[in-house]
Amino acid sequence: MAFCFSVVDMSTGERYEMPGMWATDKILAKGINRTLVGLAIGTDAKPGDEKWKLPLDGPICGYPRHVTGENRTAVLYRANDSEEERPYCDRVAFFDLDDGRKIWSHDFPASATGTRPGAPRTVPSRTPPA
């Protein structure tokens, strides 16, 4: 086992994917439900030994594989306050992997082309008269 962690924002029997994993020369960072966690590399960490935790407002739903030269990356996540069962992945947070500091975040407005997640409906194209 590479590492062990505890999750405080999930109920017993609740399941979520754990997207994203990144490593720097100091930290192994992992997305866990609606939290990003940083663990020190080269240590035998026990639950509660995390170097940092960055809670988000909702579950992580997307991430890049890339990290900047300054050990920073971003994650996409969903608003937790939506009444829909699977709300849009409508927020992004850019953070520092070494210290867990959120550098910035941004909300994306809902699309005017659809009312629920998924591919937008196609609109028939208009062919100009010949």
Coordinates of C-alpha atoms in Angstrom, one line a residue:
M1 CA 0.0 0.0 0.0
A2 CA 1.4 3.4 -1.0
F3 CA -0.5 5.4 1.6
C4 CA -3.5 5.4 3.9
F5 CA -5.9 8.3 4.5
S6 CA -9.1 9.0 6.4
V7 CA -12.2 10.6 4.8
V8 CA -14.4 12.7 7.1
D9 CA -16.8 14.1 4.4
M10 CA -18.4 10.7 3.5
S11 CA -21.0 8.6 5.2
T12 CA -20.6 4.8 5.8
G13 CA -21.4 3.0 2.6
E14 CA -21.2 6.2 0.4
R15 CA -19.0 5.8 -2.7
Y16 CA -17.2 8.4 -4.7
E17 CA -14.4 8.2 -7.3
M18 CA -11.0 9.5 -6.1
P19 CA -9.8 11.3 -9.2
G20 CA -6.4 12.8 -9.6
M21 CA -3.0 12.0 -8.2
W22 CA 0.1 14.2 -8.6
A23 CA 3.6 14.0 -7.1
T24 CA 6.3 16.6 -6.5
D25 CA 9.7 16.1 -4.9
K26 CA 8.0 16.7 -1.5
I27 CA 4.3 15.8 -1.8
L28 CA 2.0 13.1 -3.1
A29 CA -1.3 14.8 -3.6
K30 CA -4.6 12.9 -4.1
G31 CA -8.2 14.0 -4.8
I32 CA -10.7 12.3 -2.4
N33 CA -14.4 13.1 -2.9
R34 CA -14.5 16.9 -2.2
T35 CA -11.1 17.2 -0.6
L36 CA -7.5 17.4 -2.0
V37 CA -4.9 15.9 0.4
G38 CA -1.1 16.2 0.4
L39 CA 1.0 13.5 2.0
A40 CA 4.8 13.8 2.6
I41 CA 6.8 11.6 0.2
G42 CA 9.2 9.2 1.9
T43 CA 7.3 8.9 5.2
D44 CA 5.0 6.1 6.5
A45 CA 2.0 8.4 7.0
K46 CA -0.9 7.4 9.3
P47 CA -4.4 8.8 9.0
G48 CA -4.2 12.4 10.2
D49 CA -0.6 12.8 9.2
E50 CA -1.5 14.8 6.0
K51 CA 0.7 17.8 5.3
W52 CA -2.3 19.7 4.1
K53 CA -6.0 19.3 3.2
L54 CA -7.9 21.6 0.8
P55 CA -11.7 21.1 1.1
L56 CA -13.8 22.1 -1.9
D57 CA -17.5 23.0 -2.1
G58 CA -18.4 19.8 -3.9
P59 CA -17.1 16.5 -5.4
I60 CA -14.1 16.6 -7.8
C61 CA -15.3 15.7 -11.3
G62 CA -12.3 16.4 -13.5
Y63 CA -8.5 17.0 -13.5
P64 CA -5.5 17.5 -15.8
R65 CA -2.5 15.2 -15.8
H66 CA -0.2 18.2 -16.1
V67 CA 1.5 20.2 -13.4
T68 CA 3.3 23.6 -13.9
G69 CA 7.0 24.1 -13.2
E70 CA 6.0 25.7 -9.9
N71 CA 4.1 22.4 -8.9
R72 CA 0.7 23.8 -9.4
T73 CA -2.4 22.2 -11.1
A74 CA -6.2 22.5 -11.2
V75 CA -9.3 20.4 -10.6
L76 CA -12.9 20.7 -11.7
Y77 CA -15.6 20.2 -9.2
R78 CA -19.4 20.4 -8.9
A79 CA -21.4 22.8 -6.7
N80 CA -22.7 20.9 -3.7
D81 CA -25.8 23.0 -3.2
S82 CA -27.6 22.0 -6.4
E83 CA -31.0 20.3 -6.3
E84 CA -30.1 18.1 -9.3
E85 CA -28.9 14.6 -8.7
R86 CA -25.8 15.1 -11.0
P87 CA -25.2 18.9 -11.3
Y88 CA -22.8 20.3 -13.8
C89 CA -19.1 20.3 -13.3
D90 CA -19.2 24.0 -12.9
R91 CA -16.2 25.2 -10.9
V92 CA -12.4 25.1 -11.2
A93 CA -9.7 25.6 -8.5
F94 CA -6.0 26.2 -9.2
F95 CA -3.8 25.1 -6.3
D96 CA -0.2 24.6 -5.1
L97 CA 0.7 21.0 -4.7
D98 CA 3.5 21.7 -2.2
D99 CA 1.5 23.6 0.4
G100 CA -2.2 22.9 -0.5
R101 CA -2.9 26.7 -1.0
K102 CA -5.8 27.5 -3.3
I103 CA -4.4 30.2 -5.6
W104 CA -7.7 31.0 -7.4
S105 CA -11.0 29.5 -8.2
H106 CA -13.8 30.4 -10.7
D107 CA -17.4 29.4 -11.2
F108 CA -18.7 28.7 -14.7
P109 CA -22.3 29.8 -15.5
A110 CA -24.7 27.2 -16.7
S111 CA -25.1 26.8 -20.4
A112 CA -28.1 28.5 -22.1
T113 CA -28.2 25.5 -24.6
G114 CA -29.3 22.9 -22.2
T115 CA -31.0 22.3 -18.9
R116 CA -29.2 19.2 -17.7
P117 CA -25.7 17.6 -18.0
G118 CA -24.7 15.9 -21.2
A119 CA -24.1 16.7 -24.7
P120 CA -26.0 19.8 -26.0
R121 CA -28.7 19.2 -28.5
T122 CA -27.7 20.0 -32.0
V123 CA -29.5 22.8 -33.8
P124 CA -30.3 22.1 -37.5
S125 CA -28.1 24.2 -39.7
R126 CA -29.7 26.6 -42.1
T127 CA -28.6 26.2 -45.7
P128 CA -28.8 29.5 -47.6
P129 CA -31.0 29.4 -50.7
A130 CA -29.2 28.7 -53.9

